[in-house]
Amino acid sequence: MSEANASATRITPGNALRPEDIALLDTKPADAVAQYALWLGDDALILAQRLGWWISRAPELEEDVALANIALDQIGHARSFLTYAGRAWDRTEDDLAYFRREPEFRSVHLVEQPNGDFARTIARQFVVALYQWELYSRLVHSSDPTLAAIAAKAVKEVDYHRDHSIQWVLRLGQGTEESRRRMVAGLSLTWPYVEELFADHPLVDELGDAGVRPSSLREPFDAAVQAVLAEAELEVPQVPGSVGGGRLGRHSEHLGYILAELQVLAREYPGASW
Amino acid sequence: MTTTAIDARSREDHDAAGKRQFDELIAQDSRIEPRDWMPADYRKSLTRQISQHAHSEIIGMQPEANWITRAPSLKRKAVLMAKVQDEAGHGLYLYSAAETLGTPRDRMTEDLIAGKARYSSIFNYPVLTWADIGAIGWLVDGAAICNQVPLCRASYGPYGRAMVRICKEESFHQRQGFEILLELANGTPEQRAMAQDAVNRWYAPSLMMFGPPDEDSPNSQQSMLWNIKRFSNDELRSRFVGMMVEQVRVLGLELPDKDVRFNEETGRWEHGPLDWNEFKEVLAGRGPCNAQRMERRREAHEDGAWVREAAAAYAEKQALKHAQAA
C-alpha cells in the first residue's frame, strides 16, 4: 500500500482523513460506488449550502457557532465523498460541485428545503442528523475501505449534530406556546420529505456490502424519532409523503436557485483556479 | 454618627486602599482582575472599548458571510465558514470579558441595536467581489493584528487573555486572505485585475482602522497611562504600512499610494493623505452599508427572540421539575 493510500484509512484525531488524501488514492471506485458517493456527497453539500445562510443570522451567537460548525462538518463530508466519486471519472470535487447541472445532482429533496424559521431548520436538521447517524454508523462496516473511512470520521461529527437537534426539539417543543406552535409547523413542513430517504433504488443492489440499504434504516430511524418526540410531547406528523426523485436527478424547484448561487462565481471564470 | 456616615467613611477608606493598589499594579505593569478595585473611568472606558471590539467582530461577520454561499471552491468555502465562525467566537470571548466589568451581554447587544454603541467603521464598506474576501483578510485583519497584538498585554486581565487567543486566530485569517490574493494575482488577467481593484478599495479604509491621527485622538493618552493602549495610532499605522509594502511585493500587486516612503530621519513609514472626512462620515452613520449592517443585526436579534424565550422557559421548567423530584 502506498503512503497516500495508507493515509485514507487513518481516522485517529489529528490524522483524520482529508479529501486531499482521497484525491491521491491509487484505486478508483467502481461506477456504482462512485454514484453512491455522489448521493451522500450531494446531500451533505446542499445541506451545508443551506446551513451556511444562518451564519450571522442565528438567534444567539452560540447558535451562529453551532450551525457554522455543522455546516463545516457537512462541507467536509461532501468534499470527501465528491473527491472519491470524482476519482471514477477523473473529475475533482470542484468539477462535480460547480460544473454539474441540476439533473446531474443526486441530493434528496429534504436537504433542498428552505431554512424557514429556526424551528423549520431544526426540524430538517433533526431528520437529517438522525438519518445520517443511522447511515454512517453502518457505513463504517462498508466493504469499500474509503467509504468506511469517510463514514468513520463523519459518524463522530454527526453524533454532535444529532445531540444539537434533539436538544432544540426538546426546548422548542416544551419551551413556550409560540415555540411549540412553530416546532409543530416545522415538523409538518419537513415530514413529506422523510420517505425519500429510505427508498431503495436499483443502484443499491449493485453496491453489495459497499453501501447501506436505505430501507434498512427506517426502523431504527423511526424508533429514535419516536423517543425524542415523545419526550418533547410532540407527535410524528401525519402528512402524505412527497414523491421525491432526487437520486434520479428529479429535484425540487429549490435546487436551481441553490445551484445558481453556489456555482455563479466558478462559472463566471471557467478554468480559473482559486 | 449615623450608620450611613460610617458606611461612607469605610467606603472612602476602601476606595483609597483600592486606588493605592490599582496604581501600584499599573506602575508594575501588572494585571487588574475583575474583583480588584478600579477607578470608575477605567471600568467605563474598558467596557466601551471591549464591547465595541465585540460588536465589530459580530458586525464583521456579515460582509464575509455574504460570500459563503458563493465561494468559488469547496475548500475556500470551508475556510471562509471557519473564519466567520471564529469571528462569532471572538465576539463571544469579548462579550464575556466585558461582562466581567459588570455589563451583561444583552445590554451591550441592545445598545448596539439601538445605535448607541459603535463598531469598527471598516465593516460599513461593501464586499463586492471574491477578491474583497482576500483583501479583507490581508489588509483588514492585518491592521487588526497590528492593533491587537499589543492588547495582549493590556492591563485588564480578561481582555488581555481573550486577545491572546484572538490574535492567534487572526493570524490564520490574514494568511488565508493573503493566499486568496496570491492565487488571484497569479491567475487569469481578469482575476489579477479583480485582486488589484480590491486592494485599491480596501487600502485607505484599512489605514484608517488605526483611528484618527494622534493629535485628534483624545482618549488615547489616558488609555496609554492605564497600560491598555501601548502605542499611538500613528505609530501602529506606520508599522502596518511598512509590513504591507513588503508583502505587496510578494503578491506582485501595488498599493494605491504613490507617497509611501520610509523616512530615514524618523525611522518610520509614511503614507499619502487619508480622507478623514470620509472616516467621520462613515462613523456618523453615512457609510455605504451602515443601515444594511444594523438592519441585519436587528433582524437576527428580533427574529431570534422567540427562540431565546423558549430556551429560557424550558430551562426554568426543567429546574422546577428537578426541584420537585429532589
Coordinates of C-alpha atoms in Angstrom, one line a residue:
Chain A
M1 CA 0.0 0.0 0.0
S2 CA 1.4 3.4 -0.9
E3 CA 1.8 6.2 1.7
A4 CA -1.1 8.1 0.2
N5 CA -3.3 5.0 0.2
A6 CA -2.5 4.2 3.8
S7 CA -3.5 7.7 4.9
A8 CA -7.0 7.2 3.6
T9 CA -7.8 4.8 6.4
R10 CA -6.2 6.9 9.1
I11 CA -9.0 8.0 11.3
T12 CA -7.4 9.0 14.5
P13 CA -7.9 12.6 15.7
G14 CA -5.3 14.9 14.2
N15 CA -4.7 12.4 11.4
A16 CA -8.2 12.5 10.1
L17 CA -9.0 11.5 6.6
R18 CA -8.8 14.5 4.3
P19 CA -10.2 15.0 0.8
E20 CA -6.6 15.8 -0.3
D21 CA -5.6 12.2 0.7
I22 CA -8.5 10.7 -1.1
A23 CA -7.5 12.6 -4.3
L24 CA -4.2 10.8 -4.1
L25 CA -5.6 7.3 -3.9
D26 CA -4.3 4.7 -6.4
T27 CA -7.6 2.9 -6.6
K28 CA -10.6 4.2 -8.5
P29 CA -14.1 3.3 -7.1
A30 CA -16.4 1.2 -9.2
D31 CA -19.0 3.2 -11.0
A32 CA -21.8 2.1 -8.6
V33 CA -19.7 3.1 -5.6
A34 CA -19.0 6.5 -7.2
Q35 CA -22.7 7.0 -7.9
Y36 CA -23.4 6.2 -4.3
A37 CA -20.7 8.5 -3.1
L38 CA -22.5 11.2 -5.1
W39 CA -25.7 10.6 -3.3
L40 CA -24.1 11.1 0.1
G41 CA -21.8 13.9 -1.1
D42 CA -24.6 15.9 -2.7
D43 CA -26.8 15.6 0.4
A44 CA -24.0 17.0 2.5
L45 CA -23.1 19.7 0.1
I46 CA -26.7 21.1 -0.4
L47 CA -27.3 20.9 3.3
A48 CA -24.1 22.8 4.1
Q49 CA -25.1 25.4 1.5
R50 CA -28.5 25.9 3.2
L51 CA -27.0 26.0 6.7
G52 CA -24.3 28.5 5.6
W53 CA -27.0 31.1 5.3
W54 CA -27.6 31.1 9.0
I55 CA -24.1 32.2 9.9
S56 CA -24.5 35.8 11.1
R57 CA -28.3 35.4 11.3
A58 CA -28.8 32.9 14.2
P59 CA -30.9 33.6 17.3
E60 CA -27.8 33.6 19.6
L61 CA -24.1 33.9 19.0
E62 CA -23.7 30.4 20.3
E63 CA -26.0 29.2 17.5
D64 CA -24.0 31.1 14.9
V65 CA -21.1 29.0 16.1
A66 CA -23.0 25.7 16.3
L67 CA -24.7 26.0 12.9
A68 CA -21.4 27.0 11.3
N69 CA -19.8 24.0 12.8
I70 CA -22.5 21.7 11.5
A71 CA -22.2 23.3 8.0
L72 CA -18.4 22.9 8.2
D73 CA -18.7 19.3 9.0
Q74 CA -21.1 18.7 6.2
I75 CA -18.8 20.5 3.7
G76 CA -16.0 18.3 4.9
H77 CA -18.1 15.1 4.3
A78 CA -19.2 16.5 0.9
R79 CA -15.6 17.2 -0.1
S80 CA -14.5 13.6 0.8
F81 CA -17.4 11.9 -0.9
L82 CA -17.2 14.0 -4.0
T83 CA -13.5 13.7 -4.3
Y84 CA -13.8 9.9 -4.1
A85 CA -16.7 9.8 -6.6
G86 CA -14.7 12.0 -8.9
R87 CA -11.8 9.5 -8.9
A88 CA -14.0 7.3 -11.0
W89 CA -14.4 9.9 -13.8
D90 CA -11.2 11.9 -13.4
R91 CA -13.1 14.9 -12.0
T92 CA -12.3 16.9 -9.0
E93 CA -14.6 17.8 -6.1
D94 CA -15.0 21.3 -7.6
D95 CA -15.7 19.9 -11.1
L96 CA -18.6 18.0 -9.5
A97 CA -19.8 20.7 -7.2
Y98 CA -19.6 23.6 -9.6
F99 CA -20.0 22.3 -13.1
R100 CA -22.8 19.8 -12.9
R101 CA -26.3 20.8 -13.9
E102 CA -29.4 20.2 -11.7
P103 CA -30.4 16.8 -13.2
E104 CA -26.9 15.5 -12.5
F105 CA -27.2 16.2 -8.8
R106 CA -28.3 13.3 -6.6
S107 CA -29.4 15.1 -3.4
V108 CA -32.7 14.3 -1.7
H109 CA -35.5 16.9 -1.6
L110 CA -35.2 17.1 2.2
V111 CA -31.8 18.9 2.1
E112 CA -33.1 21.3 -0.6
Q113 CA -35.9 22.5 1.6
P114 CA -35.8 26.2 2.6
N115 CA -34.5 27.2 6.0
G116 CA -37.7 28.9 7.0
D117 CA -37.6 30.0 10.6
F118 CA -35.3 28.5 13.2
A119 CA -37.8 25.7 14.1
R120 CA -38.1 24.6 10.5
T121 CA -34.3 24.5 10.2
I122 CA -34.2 22.4 13.4
A123 CA -36.9 20.1 12.1
R124 CA -34.9 19.5 8.9
Q125 CA -31.7 19.1 11.0
F126 CA -33.3 16.7 13.3
V127 CA -34.4 14.4 10.5
V128 CA -31.1 14.7 8.6
A129 CA -28.9 14.1 11.7
L130 CA -30.8 11.1 12.9
Y131 CA -30.8 9.6 9.4
Q132 CA -27.1 10.3 8.8
W133 CA -26.2 8.8 12.1
E134 CA -28.0 5.6 11.4
L135 CA -26.5 5.5 7.9
Y136 CA -22.9 6.3 8.8
S137 CA -22.8 4.1 11.9
R138 CA -23.5 1.2 9.4
L139 CA -21.3 2.5 6.6
V140 CA -18.3 2.2 8.8
H141 CA -18.5 -1.5 8.0
S142 CA -18.6 -0.9 4.3
S143 CA -16.5 -3.4 2.2
D144 CA -15.1 -0.3 0.5
P145 CA -12.3 1.0 2.7
T146 CA -12.6 4.6 1.6
L147 CA -16.3 4.8 2.2
A148 CA -15.8 3.2 5.6
A149 CA -13.1 5.7 6.5
I150 CA -15.2 8.7 5.4
A151 CA -18.1 7.3 7.5
A152 CA -15.9 6.7 10.5
K153 CA -14.9 10.4 10.6
A154 CA -18.4 11.6 9.7
V155 CA -20.3 9.5 12.3
K156 CA -18.5 11.1 15.2
E157 CA -19.4 14.5 13.9
V158 CA -22.9 13.7 13.1
D159 CA -23.4 12.4 16.6
Y160 CA -23.0 16.0 17.8
H161 CA -25.4 17.2 15.1
R162 CA -27.9 14.7 16.5
D163 CA -27.4 15.9 20.0
H164 CA -27.8 19.5 18.9
S165 CA -31.0 19.0 17.0
I166 CA -32.5 16.8 19.8
Q167 CA -31.8 19.4 22.4
W168 CA -33.5 22.0 20.3
V169 CA -36.6 19.9 19.5
L170 CA -37.0 19.4 23.3
R171 CA -36.5 23.1 24.0
L172 CA -38.8 24.3 21.3
G173 CA -41.4 21.6 21.9
Q174 CA -41.6 22.4 25.6
G175 CA -40.5 26.0 25.8
T176 CA -43.3 28.5 25.1
E177 CA -46.6 28.2 23.3
E178 CA -45.1 30.0 20.4
S179 CA -42.1 27.8 20.1
R180 CA -44.2 24.7 20.3
R181 CA -46.5 26.0 17.6
R182 CA -43.5 26.8 15.4
M183 CA -41.9 23.4 16.1
V184 CA -45.1 21.6 15.2
A185 CA -45.3 23.6 11.9
G186 CA -41.6 23.0 11.2
L187 CA -42.1 19.2 11.6
S188 CA -45.1 19.1 9.3
L189 CA -43.3 21.1 6.6
T190 CA -40.4 18.7 6.8
W191 CA -42.2 15.4 7.1
P192 CA -43.3 15.0 3.4
Y193 CA -39.6 14.6 2.5
V194 CA -38.7 11.9 5.1
E195 CA -39.9 8.9 3.0
E196 CA -37.5 9.6 0.1
L197 CA -34.5 9.0 2.5
F198 CA -35.4 5.3 2.8
A199 CA -36.3 4.4 -0.8
D200 CA -34.2 1.6 -2.3
H201 CA -33.0 2.2 -5.8
P202 CA -31.6 -0.4 -8.3
L203 CA -28.2 1.1 -7.6
V204 CA -28.4 -0.3 -4.0
D205 CA -28.4 -3.9 -5.4
E206 CA -25.2 -3.2 -7.4
L207 CA -23.4 -1.9 -4.3
G208 CA -23.4 -5.2 -2.3
D209 CA -21.7 -4.7 1.0
A210 CA -20.1 -1.4 -0.1
G211 CA -23.3 0.6 0.7
V212 CA -26.1 0.6 3.2
R213 CA -29.6 -0.4 2.1
P214 CA -31.8 2.8 2.7
S215 CA -34.9 0.8 3.6
S216 CA -33.0 -1.0 6.4
L217 CA -32.6 2.4 8.2
R218 CA -36.2 3.1 8.5
E219 CA -37.0 1.2 11.6
P220 CA -34.1 2.4 13.8
F221 CA -34.8 6.0 12.5
D222 CA -38.5 5.8 13.4
A223 CA -37.6 4.4 16.9
A224 CA -35.2 7.2 17.5
V225 CA -37.6 9.9 16.3
Q226 CA -40.5 8.5 18.4
A227 CA -38.4 8.6 21.5
V228 CA -37.4 12.2 21.1
L229 CA -40.8 13.4 20.0
A230 CA -42.5 11.6 22.9
E231 CA -40.2 13.3 25.4
A232 CA -40.9 16.7 23.7
E233 CA -44.6 15.9 23.9
L234 CA -44.8 16.3 20.1
E235 CA -46.3 13.9 17.6
V236 CA -45.0 12.4 14.4
P237 CA -46.8 14.5 11.7
Q238 CA -49.4 12.6 9.8
V239 CA -48.8 14.1 6.3
P240 CA -48.7 12.5 2.9
G241 CA -45.1 11.7 1.7
S242 CA -43.8 13.5 -1.3
V243 CA -42.7 11.6 -4.4
G244 CA -39.1 12.5 -4.2
G245 CA -36.8 11.6 -7.1
G246 CA -33.6 13.3 -6.1
R247 CA -31.5 10.2 -6.5
L248 CA -32.7 10.1 -10.1
G249 CA -31.9 13.7 -10.7
R250 CA -35.5 14.9 -10.4
H251 CA -35.3 17.7 -7.9
S252 CA -37.4 20.2 -6.0
E253 CA -37.8 23.7 -7.5
H254 CA -35.4 25.0 -4.9
L255 CA -32.3 23.3 -6.2
G256 CA -32.0 25.6 -9.2
Y257 CA -31.7 28.6 -7.0
I258 CA -29.3 26.9 -4.7
L259 CA -27.0 26.0 -7.5
A260 CA -27.3 29.4 -9.1
E261 CA -25.8 30.9 -6.0
L262 CA -23.3 28.1 -5.3
Q263 CA -21.9 28.0 -8.9
V264 CA -22.1 31.6 -10.1
L265 CA -18.6 32.7 -9.5
A266 CA -16.9 29.5 -10.6
R267 CA -18.9 29.5 -13.8
E268 CA -18.2 33.2 -14.5
Y269 CA -14.5 32.3 -14.7
P270 CA -14.3 28.8 -16.1
G271 CA -10.9 27.2 -15.9
A272 CA -9.7 29.7 -13.2
S273 CA -8.1 28.4 -10.1
W274 CA -8.9 29.9 -6.7
Chain B
M1 CA -22.9 59.4 63.9
T2 CA -25.4 57.6 61.6
T3 CA -24.8 54.3 60.0
T4 CA -24.8 55.9 56.6
A5 CA -21.9 58.2 57.6
I6 CA -19.9 55.2 58.9
D7 CA -20.6 53.3 55.6
A8 CA -19.5 56.4 53.7
R9 CA -16.3 56.6 55.6
S10 CA -15.4 53.0 55.4
R11 CA -16.2 53.2 51.7
E12 CA -13.7 56.1 51.4
D13 CA -11.1 54.1 53.2
H14 CA -11.8 51.1 51.0
D15 CA -11.5 53.3 47.8
A16 CA -8.3 54.9 49.0
A17 CA -6.7 51.5 49.7
G18 CA -8.1 50.2 46.3
K19 CA -6.7 53.1 44.4
R20 CA -3.3 52.6 46.0
Q21 CA -3.3 49.0 45.0
F22 CA -4.5 49.8 41.5
D23 CA -1.8 52.5 41.0
E24 CA 0.8 50.1 42.2
L25 CA -0.4 47.3 39.8
I26 CA -0.3 49.7 36.9
A27 CA 3.1 51.0 37.9
Q28 CA 4.4 47.4 38.0
D29 CA 2.8 46.8 34.6
S30 CA 0.9 44.0 36.3
R31 CA -2.7 42.9 35.7
I32 CA -6.0 44.2 37.1
E33 CA -8.5 41.4 37.6
P34 CA -12.3 41.6 37.8
R35 CA -12.6 41.6 41.6
D36 CA -9.9 44.2 42.1
W37 CA -10.8 47.8 42.8
M38 CA -10.6 50.0 39.8
P39 CA -11.5 53.7 39.0
A40 CA -14.9 54.2 37.6
D41 CA -13.4 55.8 34.5
Y42 CA -11.2 52.8 33.9
R43 CA -14.2 50.4 34.1
K44 CA -16.2 52.7 31.8
S45 CA -13.5 53.1 29.2
L46 CA -12.7 49.4 29.1
T47 CA -16.4 48.4 28.8
R48 CA -16.7 50.8 25.9
Q49 CA -13.6 49.5 24.2
I50 CA -14.2 45.8 24.7
S51 CA -17.8 45.9 23.8
Q52 CA -17.0 48.0 20.7
H53 CA -14.5 45.4 19.8
A54 CA -17.0 42.6 20.4
H55 CA -19.6 44.4 18.2
S56 CA -17.0 44.8 15.5
E57 CA -16.5 41.0 15.4
I58 CA -20.2 40.4 15.2
I59 CA -21.0 43.0 12.6
G60 CA -17.8 42.0 10.8
M61 CA -19.3 38.6 10.2
Q62 CA -21.8 40.0 7.8
P63 CA -19.6 41.3 4.9
E64 CA -17.8 38.0 4.8
A65 CA -20.8 35.7 5.3
N66 CA -22.1 37.5 2.2
W67 CA -19.7 35.3 0.2
I68 CA -20.1 31.9 2.0
T69 CA -22.8 30.7 -0.4
R70 CA -20.8 31.8 -3.5
A71 CA -17.2 30.9 -2.6
P72 CA -15.6 29.6 -5.8
S73 CA -14.2 26.3 -4.5
L74 CA -15.3 23.9 -1.7
K75 CA -12.0 24.4 0.1
R76 CA -12.4 28.2 0.1
K77 CA -16.0 27.8 1.2
A78 CA -14.9 25.7 4.2
V79 CA -12.1 28.1 5.1
L80 CA -14.4 31.1 4.9
M81 CA -17.1 29.4 7.0
A82 CA -14.4 28.6 9.6
K83 CA -13.2 32.2 9.6
V84 CA -16.6 33.7 10.1
Q85 CA -17.3 31.1 12.8
D86 CA -14.1 32.3 14.5
E87 CA -15.4 35.8 14.5
A88 CA -18.6 34.7 16.3
G89 CA -16.2 33.0 18.8
H90 CA -14.2 36.2 19.2
G91 CA -17.4 38.1 19.8
L92 CA -18.3 35.6 22.5
Y93 CA -15.0 35.9 24.4
L94 CA -15.0 39.6 24.2
Y95 CA -18.6 40.0 25.4
S96 CA -17.6 37.6 28.3
A97 CA -14.6 39.8 29.0
A98 CA -16.7 42.9 29.0
E99 CA -19.3 41.2 31.3
T100 CA -16.7 40.8 34.0
L101 CA -16.8 44.6 34.2
G102 CA -20.5 44.4 35.2
T103 CA -22.4 45.0 32.0
P104 CA -24.5 42.0 30.8
R105 CA -24.3 40.9 27.1
D106 CA -28.0 41.6 26.5
R107 CA -27.4 45.2 27.4
M108 CA -24.5 45.5 25.1
T109 CA -26.4 44.0 22.3
E110 CA -29.4 46.3 22.9
D111 CA -27.0 49.3 22.8
L112 CA -25.6 48.1 19.5
I113 CA -29.1 47.7 18.0
A114 CA -30.3 51.0 19.4
G115 CA -27.4 52.7 17.6
K116 CA -25.9 53.8 20.9
A117 CA -22.7 51.7 20.6
R118 CA -20.1 51.8 17.9
Y119 CA -18.3 49.1 15.9
S120 CA -15.3 49.4 13.5
S121 CA -16.4 51.5 10.6
I122 CA -14.5 49.4 8.1
F123 CA -17.4 47.0 8.1
N124 CA -19.6 49.6 6.6
Y125 CA -17.9 49.2 3.2
P126 CA -19.4 46.8 0.7
V127 CA -17.7 43.4 -0.1
L128 CA -18.3 43.4 -3.9
T129 CA -16.1 40.7 -5.3
W130 CA -14.4 37.5 -4.2
A131 CA -11.1 39.4 -4.2
D132 CA -12.5 41.6 -1.5
I133 CA -12.5 38.5 0.8
G134 CA -8.8 38.3 0.1
A135 CA -8.3 42.0 0.7
I136 CA -10.2 41.9 4.0
G137 CA -8.1 39.0 5.3
W138 CA -4.9 40.6 4.2
L139 CA -5.5 44.3 4.9
V140 CA -8.3 44.5 7.4
D141 CA -7.3 41.5 9.5
G142 CA -3.7 42.6 9.1
A143 CA -4.5 46.0 10.5
A144 CA -6.5 44.4 13.3
I145 CA -3.5 42.2 14.2
C146 CA -1.2 45.3 14.4
N147 CA -3.7 46.9 16.7
Q148 CA -4.4 43.8 18.8
V149 CA -1.1 42.2 19.4
P150 CA -0.1 45.0 21.9
L151 CA -3.6 44.5 23.5
C152 CA -2.5 41.0 24.6
R153 CA -0.5 42.9 27.3
A154 CA -3.5 45.2 28.2
S155 CA -3.6 45.8 31.9
Y156 CA -7.1 44.3 32.3
G157 CA -6.6 40.5 32.7
P158 CA -9.7 39.1 30.9
Y159 CA -9.2 41.4 27.9
G160 CA -5.5 40.6 27.5
R161 CA -6.1 36.9 27.8
A162 CA -9.0 37.0 25.3
M163 CA -6.7 38.9 22.9
V164 CA -4.0 36.2 23.0
R165 CA -6.4 33.6 21.5
I166 CA -8.0 36.1 19.1
C167 CA -4.6 37.1 17.7
K168 CA -3.6 33.5 17.1
E169 CA -6.8 33.0 15.0
E170 CA -6.5 36.4 13.3
S171 CA -3.0 35.5 12.0
F172 CA -4.6 32.5 10.2
H173 CA -7.2 34.8 8.8
Q174 CA -4.6 37.2 7.5
R175 CA -2.8 34.3 5.9
Q176 CA -5.9 33.0 4.2
G177 CA -6.6 36.5 2.8
F178 CA -3.1 36.7 1.5
E179 CA -3.4 33.3 -0.1
I180 CA -6.6 34.2 -1.8
L181 CA -4.9 37.4 -3.3
L182 CA -1.8 35.4 -4.2
E183 CA -3.8 32.9 -6.1
L184 CA -5.8 35.7 -7.9
A185 CA -2.6 37.7 -8.7
N186 CA -1.1 34.7 -10.3
G187 CA -4.4 33.7 -12.1
T188 CA -6.0 35.0 -15.3
P189 CA -5.8 38.7 -16.2
E190 CA -9.4 39.2 -15.0
Q191 CA -8.6 37.6 -11.7
R192 CA -5.5 39.8 -11.3
A193 CA -7.5 42.9 -12.1
M194 CA -10.1 41.8 -9.5
A195 CA -7.3 41.5 -6.9
Q196 CA -5.8 44.9 -7.7
D197 CA -9.2 46.6 -7.6
A198 CA -9.9 45.1 -4.2
V199 CA -6.6 46.3 -2.8
N200 CA -7.3 49.7 -4.2
R201 CA -10.6 50.0 -2.5
W202 CA -9.6 48.5 0.9
Y203 CA -6.2 50.1 1.4
A204 CA -7.2 53.5 2.7
P205 CA -10.1 52.3 4.9
S206 CA -7.7 49.8 6.5
L207 CA -5.2 52.5 7.3
M208 CA -8.0 54.5 8.9
M209 CA -8.8 51.5 11.2
F210 CA -6.0 52.7 13.5
G211 CA -8.1 55.7 14.3
P212 CA -7.6 59.4 13.9
P213 CA -4.1 61.0 13.8
D214 CA -2.6 61.3 17.2
E215 CA -3.3 65.0 17.6
D216 CA -7.1 64.2 17.1
S217 CA -7.3 61.2 19.4
P218 CA -8.4 62.4 22.8
N219 CA -8.9 59.1 24.5
S220 CA -5.6 57.6 23.6
Q221 CA -3.4 59.3 26.2
Q222 CA -5.4 58.2 29.3
S223 CA -5.6 54.7 27.7
M224 CA -1.8 54.6 27.5
L225 CA -1.4 55.7 31.1
W226 CA -3.6 52.8 32.1
N227 CA -1.5 50.4 30.1
I228 CA -4.4 49.4 27.9
K229 CA -3.0 51.0 24.8
R230 CA 0.7 50.7 24.3
F231 CA 1.4 52.5 21.0
S232 CA -0.2 55.6 19.4
N233 CA -2.5 55.3 16.4
D234 CA 0.1 56.9 14.0
E235 CA 2.9 54.6 15.3
L236 CA 0.8 51.5 14.6
R237 CA -0.4 52.8 11.3
S238 CA 3.2 53.4 10.2
R239 CA 4.3 50.0 11.3
F240 CA 1.4 48.5 9.3
V241 CA 2.3 50.4 6.1
G242 CA 5.8 49.0 6.3
M243 CA 4.5 45.5 6.6
M244 CA 2.2 46.0 3.6
V245 CA 4.9 47.4 1.5
E246 CA 6.9 44.2 1.8
Q247 CA 4.0 41.9 1.4
V248 CA 2.5 43.6 -1.6
R249 CA 5.8 42.9 -3.5
V250 CA 5.3 39.1 -2.9
L251 CA 1.8 39.4 -4.3
G252 CA 3.0 41.3 -7.3
L253 CA 0.3 43.9 -6.8
E254 CA 0.6 47.6 -6.0
L255 CA -0.5 49.8 -3.1
P256 CA -2.7 52.6 -4.4
D257 CA -0.4 55.2 -2.7
K258 CA 2.4 56.9 -4.5
D259 CA 3.5 58.7 -1.4
V260 CA 4.5 55.7 0.6
R261 CA 8.1 56.0 1.8
F262 CA 10.5 55.2 4.6
N263 CA 11.5 58.3 6.5
E264 CA 15.2 57.7 7.5
E265 CA 15.1 60.5 10.0
T266 CA 12.1 59.4 12.0
G267 CA 12.7 55.7 11.3
R268 CA 9.0 55.5 10.3
W269 CA 7.0 54.6 7.2
E270 CA 4.9 57.4 5.8
H271 CA 1.8 57.2 3.6
G272 CA -0.2 59.6 1.5
P273 CA -3.0 61.8 2.8
L274 CA -6.1 60.0 4.1
D275 CA -9.7 61.3 3.7
W276 CA -10.6 61.8 7.4
N277 CA -13.8 63.4 6.3
E278 CA -14.9 60.2 4.8
F279 CA -13.9 58.4 8.0
K280 CA -16.0 60.8 10.1
E281 CA -18.9 60.4 7.7
V282 CA -18.9 56.6 7.9
L283 CA -18.5 56.8 11.6
A284 CA -21.5 59.1 11.8
G285 CA -23.6 56.5 10.0
R286 CA -23.3 57.8 6.5
G287 CA -21.2 55.0 5.0
P288 CA -22.4 52.7 2.2
C289 CA -23.6 49.9 4.4
N290 CA -24.3 51.3 7.9
A291 CA -28.0 50.9 7.6
Q292 CA -27.8 47.5 6.0
R293 CA -25.5 46.1 8.7
M294 CA -27.6 47.5 11.5
E295 CA -30.8 46.2 9.9
R296 CA -29.4 42.7 9.6
R297 CA -28.2 42.6 13.2
R298 CA -31.5 43.9 14.4
E299 CA -33.5 41.4 12.3
A300 CA -31.4 38.5 13.5
H301 CA -31.9 39.6 17.1
E302 CA -35.6 40.2 16.9
D303 CA -36.3 37.1 14.8
G304 CA -34.4 35.1 17.4
A305 CA -36.3 36.5 20.4
W306 CA -38.9 33.7 20.5
V307 CA -36.0 31.1 20.4
R308 CA -34.2 32.7 23.3
E309 CA -37.5 32.9 25.3
A310 CA -38.2 29.2 24.6
A311 CA -34.8 28.2 25.8
A312 CA -35.2 30.2 29.0
A313 CA -38.7 28.9 29.6
Y314 CA -37.5 25.3 29.0
A315 CA -34.6 25.8 31.4
E316 CA -37.0 27.1 34.1
K317 CA -39.4 24.2 33.6
Q318 CA -36.5 21.7 33.9
A319 CA -35.2 23.3 37.0
L320 CA -38.7 23.2 38.6
K321 CA -39.0 19.5 37.6
H322 CA -35.7 18.7 39.2
A323 CA -36.5 20.6 42.4
Q324 CA -39.8 18.7 42.7
A325 CA -38.1 15.4 42.1
A326 CA -35.5 16.2 44.8

